[in-house]
């Protein structure tokens, strides 16, 4: 809640509704890498009245919190008959005892551009959002110059509001983007990257700037946005961003970034196979925990399920580029998963040749792959395991299949 009337200690709190159990909850935000986690603190509104059903919540221009109460013992559609109460709904206003001020009549749509720009610095978020709505309705190019001044001179929150207003007014251009990418406030940088992704293509100089930013960006939320935006951009622009995020940052412990990077990389696996493979020419990439834990196995599986020459050749190249047997084992896990359920008796020669040097080291994986190639010795070994009642049931079944 950012109404402007709550004490500073509550600015990292959230007021949330629970309509099924009939109470209003105060929760605390806690940093969790590129996202937030929420810890419940207390129920700030509860009642013994089982008809209380808070179904919606919002803030108002007075800094208060407005709660819509369905007020009915029934909330879900357990009975198809239209028998619920339609006269008892009500709206509650929850307000602070400190600093609440009554707001008289006003009409934001009558404000001048200068007045709207002034509202972008209002302590109450409601007014800032309504000002942005009005900029979106007007799309007035005469507002671009003063908004640019506010963006370049304002601090973090004011610059962010100005950036949003500039975008809504048609003033988000290359110069603004370059300034935003270098801005001291991480959320201005984040939103600049996000807005750039809306075009789904970047000119060369902005493409280079975003790629360089990915190498040095210190804030995890901005790196998360870089990964999300890379998904939307074409391969030649996206691959350098993904590469730099992997090479220069260890985000394996982040709750979201590793799979966001996979989401971006997977989207280029077919359209930009060569560029994806070129990332792995760098031995340092293979050592990154994000790559080892989240990308290698999935990428190998993704290539093999294509079931075409491009995918098989990509699998072979990944194996040949792997710096050690340790990485090959991860790749072969993905290969096995990709082949599961496939009616393939023999692997393509290019892939079989890449696997051959690793048969001894890879034990069960090697035997299963050799079976797929019709290797007679492997068949004898597999039959021996199948007939061994003390062998792993899973292994015996896999060889029978």
mmCIF file of C-alpha atoms in Angstrom:
data_model
loop_
_atom_site.group_PDB
_atom_site.id
_atom_site.type_symbol
_atom_site.label_atom_id
_atom_site.label_comp_id
_atom_site.label_asym_id
_atom_site.label_seq_id
_atom_site.Cartn_x
_atom_site.Cartn_y
_atom_site.Cartn_z
ATOM 1 C CA UNK A 1 0.000 0.000 0.000
ATOM 2 C CA UNK A 2 1.377 3.365 -1.048
ATOM 3 C CA UNK A 3 -1.285 5.820 -0.041
ATOM 4 C CA UNK A 4 0.992 8.437 1.469
ATOM 5 C CA UNK A 5 -0.791 8.445 4.836
ATOM 6 C CA UNK A 6 0.801 5.348 6.364
ATOM 7 C CA UNK A 7 3.945 5.596 8.489
ATOM 8 C CA UNK A 8 7.239 4.828 6.731
ATOM 9 C CA UNK A 9 7.540 1.458 8.457
ATOM 10 C CA UNK A 10 4.480 0.239 6.523
ATOM 11 C CA UNK A 11 5.732 1.085 3.037
ATOM 12 C CA UNK A 12 6.963 -2.475 2.498
ATOM 13 C CA UNK A 13 3.617 -3.960 3.527
ATOM 14 C CA UNK A 14 0.636 -5.255 1.623
ATOM 15 C CA UNK A 15 -3.013 -5.263 2.672
ATOM 16 C CA UNK A 16 -4.754 -8.255 1.093
ATOM 17 C CA UNK A 17 -8.215 -9.783 1.233
ATOM 18 C CA UNK A 18 -9.239 -13.372 1.945
ATOM 19 C CA UNK A 19 -12.865 -13.694 0.824
ATOM 20 C CA UNK A 20 -13.225 -17.425 1.508
ATOM 21 C CA UNK A 21 -12.214 -17.117 5.153
ATOM 22 C CA UNK A 22 -13.539 -13.601 5.627
ATOM 23 C CA UNK A 23 -10.639 -11.460 6.819
ATOM 24 C CA UNK A 24 -8.151 -8.796 5.717
ATOM 25 C CA UNK A 25 -4.446 -9.589 6.046
ATOM 26 C CA UNK A 26 -1.386 -7.395 6.575
ATOM 27 C CA UNK A 27 1.716 -8.980 5.021
ATOM 28 C CA UNK A 28 5.357 -7.988 4.734
ATOM 29 C CA UNK A 29 7.437 -8.025 1.547
ATOM 30 C CA UNK A 30 10.916 -9.513 1.776
ATOM 31 C CA UNK A 31 13.592 -9.432 -0.916
ATOM 32 C CA UNK A 32 14.083 -12.779 -2.625
ATOM 33 C CA UNK A 33 16.567 -12.313 -5.436
ATOM 34 C CA UNK A 34 14.792 -11.028 -8.522
ATOM 35 C CA UNK A 35 11.391 -11.243 -6.861
ATOM 36 C CA UNK A 36 9.741 -10.875 -3.466
ATOM 37 C CA UNK A 37 8.444 -13.282 -0.881
ATOM 38 C CA UNK A 38 5.562 -12.466 1.423
ATOM 39 C CA UNK A 39 5.365 -13.095 5.158
ATOM 40 C CA UNK A 40 1.960 -12.731 6.817
ATOM 41 C CA UNK A 41 2.053 -10.508 9.911
ATOM 42 C CA UNK A 42 -1.470 -10.081 11.259
ATOM 43 C CA UNK A 43 -5.129 -10.037 10.447
ATOM 44 C CA UNK A 44 -6.093 -6.396 10.632
ATOM 45 C CA UNK A 45 -9.798 -6.973 10.056
ATOM 46 C CA UNK A 46 -11.773 -10.056 11.003
ATOM 47 C CA UNK A 47 -15.228 -10.833 12.349
ATOM 48 C CA UNK A 48 -17.415 -13.647 13.610
ATOM 49 C CA UNK A 49 -19.972 -12.701 10.953
ATOM 50 C CA UNK A 50 -19.629 -15.485 8.357
ATOM 51 C CA UNK A 51 -21.426 -13.309 5.779
ATOM 52 C CA UNK A 52 -18.412 -10.964 5.552
ATOM 53 C CA UNK A 53 -16.828 -11.641 2.131
ATOM 54 C CA UNK A 54 -14.200 -9.061 1.080
ATOM 55 C CA UNK A 55 -13.996 -9.659 -2.686
ATOM 56 C CA UNK A 56 -12.110 -6.571 -3.928
ATOM 57 C CA UNK A 57 -9.701 -4.002 -2.546
ATOM 58 C CA UNK A 58 -8.239 -0.767 -3.880
ATOM 59 C CA UNK A 59 -6.798 2.541 -2.769
ATOM 60 C CA UNK A 60 -8.508 5.893 -3.218
ATOM 61 C CA UNK A 61 -7.535 9.525 -3.744
ATOM 62 C CA UNK A 62 -7.920 10.183 -0.021
ATOM 63 C CA UNK A 63 -5.188 7.677 0.837
ATOM 64 C CA UNK A 64 -7.746 5.250 2.221
ATOM 65 C CA UNK A 65 -8.195 1.590 1.424
ATOM 66 C CA UNK A 66 -11.610 0.650 0.009
ATOM 67 C CA UNK A 67 -12.939 -2.878 0.496
ATOM 68 C CA UNK A 68 -15.909 -4.291 -1.403
ATOM 69 C CA UNK A 69 -17.839 -6.743 0.774
ATOM 70 C CA UNK A 70 -20.052 -9.246 -1.096
ATOM 71 C CA UNK A 71 -21.818 -9.860 2.237
ATOM 72 C CA UNK A 72 -23.394 -13.251 1.757
ATOM 73 C CA UNK A 73 -22.853 -16.598 3.437
ATOM 74 C CA UNK A 74 -22.430 -18.014 -0.067
ATOM 75 C CA UNK A 75 -19.445 -17.021 -2.166
ATOM 76 C CA UNK A 76 -18.795 -19.923 -4.521
ATOM 77 C CA UNK A 77 -21.414 -21.360 -6.875
ATOM 78 C CA UNK A 78 -22.251 -24.434 -4.804
ATOM 79 C CA UNK A 79 -25.905 -24.072 -5.753
ATOM 80 C CA UNK A 80 -26.925 -23.224 -9.340
ATOM 81 C CA UNK A 81 -30.125 -21.560 -8.163
ATOM 82 C CA UNK A 82 -30.105 -17.763 -8.151
ATOM 83 C CA UNK A 83 -30.982 -17.462 -4.469
ATOM 84 C CA UNK A 84 -28.173 -15.357 -3.054
ATOM 85 C CA UNK A 85 -28.704 -11.954 -1.519
ATOM 86 C CA UNK A 86 -28.497 -8.994 -3.898
ATOM 87 C CA UNK A 87 -29.222 -6.156 -1.463
ATOM 88 C CA UNK A 88 -26.650 -6.509 1.302
ATOM 89 C CA UNK A 89 -23.360 -5.666 -0.417
ATOM 90 C CA UNK A 90 -21.415 -2.811 1.091
ATOM 91 C CA UNK A 91 -18.143 -0.862 0.784
ATOM 92 C CA UNK A 92 -15.826 -0.180 3.703
ATOM 93 C CA UNK A 93 -13.217 2.550 4.002
ATOM 94 C CA UNK A 94 -10.118 1.657 5.983
ATOM 95 C CA UNK A 95 -8.117 4.767 6.825
ATOM 96 C CA UNK A 96 -5.180 5.754 8.956
ATOM 97 C CA UNK A 97 -5.677 7.667 12.171
ATOM 98 C CA UNK A 98 -2.558 9.655 11.297
ATOM 99 C CA UNK A 99 -2.688 12.262 8.578
ATOM 100 C CA UNK A 100 -5.900 11.325 6.819
ATOM 101 C CA UNK A 101 -7.276 14.353 4.966
ATOM 102 C CA UNK A 102 -10.656 14.626 3.301
ATOM 103 C CA UNK A 103 -10.363 15.266 -0.443
ATOM 104 C CA UNK A 104 -12.900 17.597 -2.052
ATOM 105 C CA UNK A 105 -14.310 17.324 -5.577
ATOM 106 C CA UNK A 106 -11.819 17.379 -8.458
ATOM 107 C CA UNK A 107 -11.572 16.460 -12.144
ATOM 108 C CA UNK A 108 -8.155 15.311 -13.345
ATOM 109 C CA UNK A 109 -9.279 15.323 -16.985
ATOM 110 C CA UNK A 110 -9.523 19.127 -16.764
ATOM 111 C CA UNK A 111 -5.867 19.449 -15.712
ATOM 112 C CA UNK A 112 -3.318 21.081 -17.962
ATOM 113 C CA UNK A 113 -0.241 19.131 -19.018
ATOM 114 C CA UNK A 114 1.681 21.084 -16.398
ATOM 115 C CA UNK A 115 -0.860 20.032 -13.788
ATOM 116 C CA UNK A 116 -0.591 16.394 -14.828
ATOM 117 C CA UNK A 117 3.214 16.563 -14.621
ATOM 118 C CA UNK A 118 2.836 17.938 -11.114
ATOM 119 C CA UNK A 119 0.654 14.968 -10.172
ATOM 120 C CA UNK A 120 3.466 12.585 -11.172
ATOM 121 C CA UNK A 121 5.207 13.635 -7.932
ATOM 122 C CA UNK A 122 2.108 13.241 -5.748
ATOM 123 C CA UNK A 123 2.653 11.246 -2.543
ATOM 124 C CA UNK A 124 -0.494 9.234 -3.259
ATOM 125 C CA UNK A 125 0.005 6.646 -5.981
ATOM 126 C CA UNK A 126 -3.659 6.921 -6.978
ATOM 127 C CA UNK A 127 -3.115 10.446 -8.341
ATOM 128 C CA UNK A 128 0.063 9.414 -10.162
ATOM 129 C CA UNK A 129 -1.766 6.549 -11.864
ATOM 130 C CA UNK A 130 -4.693 8.743 -12.878
ATOM 131 C CA UNK A 131 -2.286 11.299 -14.345
ATOM 132 C CA UNK A 132 -0.683 8.517 -16.409
ATOM 133 C CA UNK A 133 -4.125 7.422 -17.617
ATOM 134 C CA UNK A 134 -4.768 10.956 -18.777
ATOM 135 C CA UNK A 135 -1.432 11.137 -20.636
ATOM 136 C CA UNK A 136 -2.428 7.887 -22.356
ATOM 137 C CA UNK A 137 -5.804 9.365 -23.365
ATOM 138 C CA UNK A 138 -4.324 12.599 -24.699
ATOM 139 C CA UNK A 139 -1.159 11.379 -26.458
ATOM 140 C CA UNK A 140 -0.210 15.058 -26.575
ATOM 141 C CA UNK A 141 3.192 15.594 -28.190
ATOM 142 C CA UNK A 142 3.484 19.027 -26.542
ATOM 143 C CA UNK A 143 3.947 17.225 -23.200
ATOM 144 C CA UNK A 144 7.085 15.423 -24.411
ATOM 145 C CA UNK A 145 9.565 18.284 -23.849
ATOM 146 C CA UNK A 146 8.644 19.005 -20.187
ATOM 147 C CA UNK A 147 8.381 15.284 -19.467
ATOM 148 C CA UNK A 148 11.866 14.799 -20.912
ATOM 149 C CA UNK A 149 13.177 17.486 -18.561
ATOM 150 C CA UNK A 150 11.542 15.741 -15.602
ATOM 151 C CA UNK A 151 12.980 12.389 -16.708
ATOM 152 C CA UNK A 152 16.518 13.743 -17.041
ATOM 153 C CA UNK A 153 16.494 15.852 -13.878
ATOM 154 C CA UNK A 154 14.249 13.884 -11.512
ATOM 155 C CA UNK A 155 15.307 11.277 -9.007
ATOM 156 C CA UNK A 156 14.398 7.592 -9.223
ATOM 157 C CA UNK A 157 10.613 7.567 -8.582
ATOM 158 C CA UNK A 158 9.956 10.827 -10.460
ATOM 159 C CA UNK A 159 12.127 9.714 -13.379
ATOM 160 C CA UNK A 160 10.215 6.432 -13.553
ATOM 161 C CA UNK A 161 6.839 8.176 -13.625
ATOM 162 C CA UNK A 162 8.187 10.526 -16.318
ATOM 163 C CA UNK A 163 9.430 7.551 -18.345
ATOM 164 C CA UNK A 164 5.976 5.954 -18.257
ATOM 165 C CA UNK A 165 4.341 9.269 -19.239
ATOM 166 C CA UNK A 166 6.811 9.764 -22.089
ATOM 167 C CA UNK A 167 6.040 6.313 -23.429
ATOM 168 C CA UNK A 168 2.282 6.957 -23.244
ATOM 169 C CA UNK A 169 2.734 10.319 -24.989
ATOM 170 C CA UNK A 170 4.820 8.915 -27.839
ATOM 171 C CA UNK A 171 8.100 10.345 -26.559
ATOM 172 C CA UNK A 172 10.006 7.142 -25.786
ATOM 173 C CA UNK A 173 12.765 7.392 -28.378
ATOM 174 C CA UNK A 174 16.352 6.231 -28.773
ATOM 175 C CA UNK A 175 17.813 9.129 -26.786
ATOM 176 C CA UNK A 176 15.472 8.485 -23.848
ATOM 177 C CA UNK A 177 16.242 4.769 -24.041
ATOM 178 C CA UNK A 178 20.005 5.325 -23.953
ATOM 179 C CA UNK A 179 19.615 7.574 -20.910
ATOM 180 C CA UNK A 180 17.321 5.059 -19.226
ATOM 181 C CA UNK A 181 19.739 2.166 -19.732
ATOM 182 C CA UNK A 182 22.422 4.144 -17.860
ATOM 183 C CA UNK A 183 20.141 5.541 -15.158
ATOM 184 C CA UNK A 184 21.203 5.248 -11.512
ATOM 185 C CA UNK A 185 17.800 3.910 -10.459
ATOM 186 C CA UNK A 186 17.478 0.157 -11.191
ATOM 187 C CA UNK A 187 13.736 0.355 -11.844
ATOM 188 C CA UNK A 188 14.219 3.030 -14.488
ATOM 189 C CA UNK A 189 16.736 0.686 -16.134
ATOM 190 C CA UNK A 190 14.313 -2.229 -15.762
ATOM 191 C CA UNK A 191 11.434 -0.373 -17.389
ATOM 192 C CA UNK A 192 13.634 0.957 -20.162
ATOM 193 C CA UNK A 193 14.582 -2.613 -21.054
ATOM 194 C CA UNK A 194 10.955 -3.703 -20.817
ATOM 195 C CA UNK A 195 9.707 -0.900 -23.078
ATOM 196 C CA UNK A 196 12.446 -1.620 -25.610
ATOM 197 C CA UNK A 197 11.227 -5.195 -25.784
ATOM 198 C CA UNK A 198 7.759 -4.037 -26.837
ATOM 199 C CA UNK A 199 9.108 -3.269 -30.320
ATOM 200 C CA UNK A 200 10.536 -6.828 -30.580
ATOM 201 C CA UNK A 201 13.502 -5.411 -32.534
ATOM 202 C CA UNK A 202 16.320 -2.987 -31.727
ATOM 203 C CA UNK A 203 18.596 -0.809 -33.854
ATOM 204 C CA UNK A 204 22.262 -1.807 -33.775
ATOM 205 C CA UNK A 205 23.434 0.788 -31.263
ATOM 206 C CA UNK A 206 20.648 -0.013 -28.770
ATOM 207 C CA UNK A 207 21.221 -3.724 -29.279
ATOM 208 C CA UNK A 208 24.882 -3.243 -28.340
ATOM 209 C CA UNK A 209 23.962 -1.066 -25.348
ATOM 210 C CA UNK A 210 21.547 -3.652 -23.926
ATOM 211 C CA UNK A 211 24.102 -6.436 -24.454
ATOM 212 C CA UNK A 212 26.800 -4.423 -22.630
ATOM 213 C CA UNK A 213 24.310 -3.673 -19.855
ATOM 214 C CA UNK A 214 23.672 -7.415 -19.396
ATOM 215 C CA UNK A 215 27.369 -7.904 -18.632
ATOM 216 C CA UNK A 216 27.547 -5.297 -15.844
ATOM 217 C CA UNK A 217 24.012 -5.117 -14.404
ATOM 218 C CA UNK A 218 24.154 -5.513 -10.620
ATOM 219 C CA UNK A 219 20.446 -5.603 -9.750
ATOM 220 C CA UNK A 220 18.743 -9.018 -9.981
ATOM 221 C CA UNK A 221 15.342 -7.596 -10.923
ATOM 222 C CA UNK A 222 16.899 -5.834 -13.902
ATOM 223 C CA UNK A 223 18.689 -9.027 -14.954
ATOM 224 C CA UNK A 224 15.355 -10.822 -14.723
ATOM 225 C CA UNK A 225 13.851 -8.263 -17.093
ATOM 226 C CA UNK A 226 16.819 -8.575 -19.453
ATOM 227 C CA UNK A 227 16.193 -12.318 -19.681
ATOM 228 C CA UNK A 228 12.459 -11.777 -20.263
ATOM 229 C CA UNK A 229 13.106 -9.167 -22.954
ATOM 230 C CA UNK A 230 15.670 -11.399 -24.689
ATOM 231 C CA UNK A 231 12.856 -13.888 -25.305
ATOM 232 C CA UNK A 232 11.018 -11.249 -27.347
ATOM 233 C CA UNK A 233 13.985 -10.125 -29.437
ATOM 234 C CA UNK A 234 15.387 -11.784 -32.573
ATOM 235 C CA UNK A 235 18.296 -14.200 -32.180
ATOM 236 C CA UNK A 236 21.170 -11.902 -33.259
ATOM 237 C CA UNK A 237 20.110 -9.416 -30.568
ATOM 238 C CA UNK A 238 19.004 -11.906 -27.915
ATOM 239 C CA UNK A 239 21.954 -14.327 -27.922
ATOM 240 C CA UNK A 240 24.578 -11.721 -26.841
ATOM 241 C CA UNK A 241 22.268 -10.643 -23.994
ATOM 242 C CA UNK A 242 21.768 -14.224 -22.823
ATOM 243 C CA UNK A 243 25.487 -14.974 -23.174
ATOM 244 C CA UNK A 244 26.510 -12.004 -21.043
ATOM 245 C CA UNK A 245 23.911 -12.784 -18.379
ATOM 246 C CA UNK A 246 25.341 -16.304 -18.144
ATOM 247 C CA UNK A 247 29.016 -15.417 -18.389
ATOM 248 C CA UNK A 248 29.158 -12.566 -15.878
ATOM 249 C CA UNK A 249 26.496 -13.445 -13.277
ATOM 250 C CA UNK A 250 25.795 -16.415 -11.032
ATOM 251 C CA UNK A 251 22.000 -16.482 -10.716
ATOM 252 C CA UNK A 252 21.641 -20.231 -10.155
ATOM 253 C CA UNK A 253 20.174 -19.591 -6.698
ATOM 254 C CA UNK A 254 17.573 -17.103 -7.911
ATOM 255 C CA UNK A 255 13.968 -18.352 -7.845
ATOM 256 C CA UNK A 256 13.172 -17.115 -11.372
ATOM 257 C CA UNK A 257 16.164 -16.056 -13.489
ATOM 258 C CA UNK A 258 17.547 -19.526 -14.424
ATOM 259 C CA UNK A 259 14.300 -20.670 -16.008
ATOM 260 C CA UNK A 260 13.745 -17.250 -17.572
ATOM 261 C CA UNK A 261 17.111 -17.685 -19.255
ATOM 262 C CA UNK A 262 16.045 -21.141 -20.416
ATOM 263 C CA UNK A 263 12.767 -19.672 -21.702
ATOM 264 C CA UNK A 264 14.756 -17.132 -23.746
ATOM 265 C CA UNK A 265 17.326 -19.661 -24.980
ATOM 266 C CA UNK A 266 14.752 -22.287 -25.920
ATOM 267 C CA UNK A 267 12.923 -19.780 -28.108
ATOM 268 C CA UNK A 268 16.060 -19.510 -30.286
ATOM 269 C CA UNK A 269 16.955 -23.225 -30.357
ATOM 270 C CA UNK A 270 15.350 -23.855 -33.747
ATOM 271 C CA UNK A 271 15.451 -20.426 -35.385
ATOM 272 C CA UNK A 272 19.058 -19.623 -34.397
ATOM 273 C CA UNK A 273 20.672 -22.995 -33.756
ATOM 274 C CA UNK A 274 24.163 -21.938 -34.861
ATOM 275 C CA UNK A 275 24.112 -18.846 -32.676
ATOM 276 C CA UNK A 276 22.942 -20.883 -29.665
ATOM 277 C CA UNK A 277 25.743 -23.403 -30.213
ATOM 278 C CA UNK A 278 28.299 -20.614 -30.587
ATOM 279 C CA UNK A 279 27.672 -19.656 -26.952
ATOM 280 C CA UNK A 280 29.234 -22.936 -25.860
ATOM 281 C CA UNK A 281 32.551 -22.369 -27.603
ATOM 282 C CA UNK A 282 33.525 -20.523 -24.432
ATOM 283 C CA UNK A 283 34.680 -23.117 -21.840
ATOM 284 C CA UNK A 284 33.799 -20.693 -19.036
ATOM 285 C CA UNK A 285 30.103 -20.890 -19.950
ATOM 286 C CA UNK A 286 30.101 -24.632 -19.218
ATOM 287 C CA UNK A 287 31.307 -24.058 -15.659
ATOM 288 C CA UNK A 288 28.503 -21.681 -14.694
ATOM 289 C CA UNK A 289 26.044 -23.311 -12.292
ATOM 290 C CA UNK A 290 23.042 -21.854 -14.096
ATOM 291 C CA UNK A 291 24.224 -23.574 -17.277
ATOM 292 C CA UNK A 292 25.010 -26.891 -15.606
ATOM 293 C CA UNK A 293 21.891 -27.106 -13.454
ATOM 294 C CA UNK A 294 19.252 -25.588 -15.704
ATOM 295 C CA UNK A 295 20.333 -25.346 -19.339
ATOM 296 C CA UNK A 296 22.511 -28.210 -20.588
ATOM 297 C CA UNK A 297 20.102 -31.079 -20.031
ATOM 298 C CA UNK A 298 17.102 -29.104 -21.249
ATOM 299 C CA UNK A 299 18.913 -27.875 -24.355
ATOM 300 C CA UNK A 300 20.030 -31.389 -25.304
ATOM 301 C CA UNK A 301 16.489 -32.676 -24.826
ATOM 302 C CA UNK A 302 15.135 -29.777 -26.894
ATOM 303 C CA UNK A 303 17.488 -30.516 -29.796
ATOM 304 C CA UNK A 304 16.816 -34.264 -29.883
ATOM 305 C CA UNK A 305 13.025 -33.981 -29.815
ATOM 306 C CA UNK A 306 13.229 -32.040 -33.075
ATOM 307 C CA UNK A 307 13.970 -35.455 -34.621
ATOM 308 C CA UNK A 308 15.663 -33.900 -37.649
ATOM 309 C CA UNK A 309 19.212 -33.606 -38.954
ATOM 310 C CA UNK A 310 19.656 -30.107 -37.503
ATOM 311 C CA UNK A 311 18.705 -31.265 -34.016
ATOM 312 C CA UNK A 312 20.851 -34.409 -34.116
ATOM 313 C CA UNK A 313 23.852 -32.469 -35.420
ATOM 314 C CA UNK A 314 23.364 -29.895 -32.657
ATOM 315 C CA UNK A 315 23.387 -32.710 -30.075
ATOM 316 C CA UNK A 316 26.621 -34.067 -31.548
ATOM 317 C CA UNK A 317 28.248 -30.641 -31.508
ATOM 318 C CA UNK A 318 27.265 -30.094 -27.876
ATOM 319 C CA UNK A 319 28.906 -33.413 -26.928
ATOM 320 C CA UNK A 320 32.036 -32.605 -28.940
ATOM 321 C CA UNK A 321 32.344 -29.138 -27.352
ATOM 322 C CA UNK A 322 31.844 -30.368 -23.770
ATOM 323 C CA UNK A 323 35.031 -29.674 -21.802
ATOM 324 C CA UNK A 324 34.880 -32.907 -19.743
ATOM 325 C CA UNK A 325 33.002 -36.141 -19.141
ATOM 326 C CA UNK A 326 31.150 -34.439 -16.310
ATOM 327 C CA UNK A 327 29.350 -32.177 -18.754
ATOM 328 C CA UNK A 328 28.800 -35.052 -21.223
ATOM 329 C CA UNK A 329 26.920 -36.967 -18.516
ATOM 330 C CA UNK A 330 24.545 -34.025 -18.096
ATOM 331 C CA UNK A 331 24.037 -33.850 -21.848
ATOM 332 C CA UNK A 332 23.318 -37.559 -22.108
ATOM 333 C CA UNK A 333 20.703 -37.270 -19.371
ATOM 334 C CA UNK A 334 18.938 -34.792 -21.628
ATOM 335 C CA UNK A 335 19.452 -37.014 -24.653
ATOM 336 C CA UNK A 336 17.842 -39.970 -22.860
ATOM 337 C CA UNK A 337 14.872 -37.833 -21.830
ATOM 338 C CA UNK A 338 14.443 -36.548 -25.372
ATOM 339 C CA UNK A 339 14.503 -40.075 -26.781
ATOM 340 C CA UNK A 340 11.968 -41.413 -24.291
ATOM 341 C CA UNK A 341 8.966 -42.793 -26.116
ATOM 342 C CA UNK A 342 10.611 -42.382 -29.523
ATOM 343 C CA UNK A 343 10.507 -45.265 -32.002
ATOM 344 C CA UNK A 344 14.174 -44.936 -32.903
ATOM 345 C CA UNK A 345 16.111 -48.158 -33.450
ATOM 346 C CA UNK A 346 19.290 -46.494 -34.599
ATOM 347 C CA UNK A 347 20.710 -43.098 -33.826
ATOM 348 C CA UNK A 348 21.999 -41.024 -36.742
ATOM 349 C CA UNK A 349 25.702 -41.705 -37.473
ATOM 350 C CA UNK A 350 26.760 -38.162 -36.538
ATOM 351 C CA UNK A 351 25.293 -38.564 -33.041
ATOM 352 C CA UNK A 352 26.415 -42.172 -32.585
ATOM 353 C CA UNK A 353 29.988 -41.158 -33.435
ATOM 354 C CA UNK A 354 29.925 -38.317 -30.902
ATOM 355 C CA UNK A 355 28.745 -40.663 -28.141
ATOM 356 C CA UNK A 356 31.141 -43.515 -28.886
ATOM 357 C CA UNK A 357 34.170 -42.235 -26.876
ATOM 358 C CA UNK A 358 32.086 -42.039 -23.703
ATOM 359 C CA UNK A 359 30.572 -45.518 -23.529
ATOM 360 C CA UNK A 360 32.850 -46.849 -20.786
ATOM 361 C CA UNK A 361 32.523 -43.841 -18.543
ATOM 362 C CA UNK A 362 28.753 -43.591 -18.820
ATOM 363 C CA UNK A 363 27.681 -47.116 -17.859
ATOM 364 C CA UNK A 364 23.899 -47.524 -18.025
ATOM 365 C CA UNK A 365 23.473 -44.510 -20.271
ATOM 366 C CA UNK A 366 25.926 -45.990 -22.734
ATOM 367 C CA UNK A 367 24.212 -49.399 -22.749
ATOM 368 C CA UNK A 368 20.776 -47.873 -23.365
ATOM 369 C CA UNK A 369 22.097 -45.770 -26.222
ATOM 370 C CA UNK A 370 23.987 -48.713 -27.687
ATOM 371 C CA UNK A 371 20.754 -50.725 -27.636
ATOM 372 C CA UNK A 372 19.096 -48.008 -29.705
ATOM 373 C CA UNK A 373 21.868 -48.480 -32.256
ATOM 374 C CA UNK A 374 21.322 -52.255 -32.478
ATOM 375 C CA UNK A 375 24.712 -53.107 -30.917
ATOM 376 C CA UNK A 376 24.825 -56.929 -30.456
ATOM 377 C CA UNK A 377 27.187 -56.801 -27.477
ATOM 378 C CA UNK A 378 24.921 -54.300 -25.776
ATOM 379 C CA UNK A 379 21.968 -56.613 -26.389
ATOM 380 C CA UNK A 380 23.789 -59.468 -24.645
ATOM 381 C CA UNK A 381 24.599 -57.236 -21.655
ATOM 382 C CA UNK A 382 21.034 -55.947 -21.493
ATOM 383 C CA UNK A 383 19.566 -59.445 -21.600
ATOM 384 C CA UNK A 384 21.869 -60.393 -18.745
ATOM 385 C CA UNK A 385 20.580 -57.488 -16.643
ATOM 386 C CA UNK A 386 16.949 -58.238 -17.582
ATOM 387 C CA UNK A 387 17.403 -61.813 -16.318
ATOM 388 C CA UNK A 388 19.006 -60.662 -13.047
ATOM 389 C CA UNK A 389 16.291 -60.469 -10.381
ATOM 390 C CA UNK A 390 18.660 -58.500 -8.132
ATOM 391 C CA UNK A 391 19.171 -55.736 -10.714
ATOM 392 C CA UNK A 392 17.274 -52.442 -10.573
ATOM 393 C CA UNK A 393 13.666 -52.890 -11.683
ATOM 394 C CA UNK A 394 13.779 -49.519 -13.432
ATOM 395 C CA UNK A 395 16.911 -50.463 -15.357
ATOM 396 C CA UNK A 396 15.468 -53.867 -16.354
ATOM 397 C CA UNK A 397 12.264 -52.239 -17.583
ATOM 398 C CA UNK A 398 14.141 -49.582 -19.550
ATOM 399 C CA UNK A 399 16.110 -52.270 -21.409
ATOM 400 C CA UNK A 400 12.964 -54.299 -22.124
ATOM 401 C CA UNK A 401 11.367 -51.194 -23.602
#
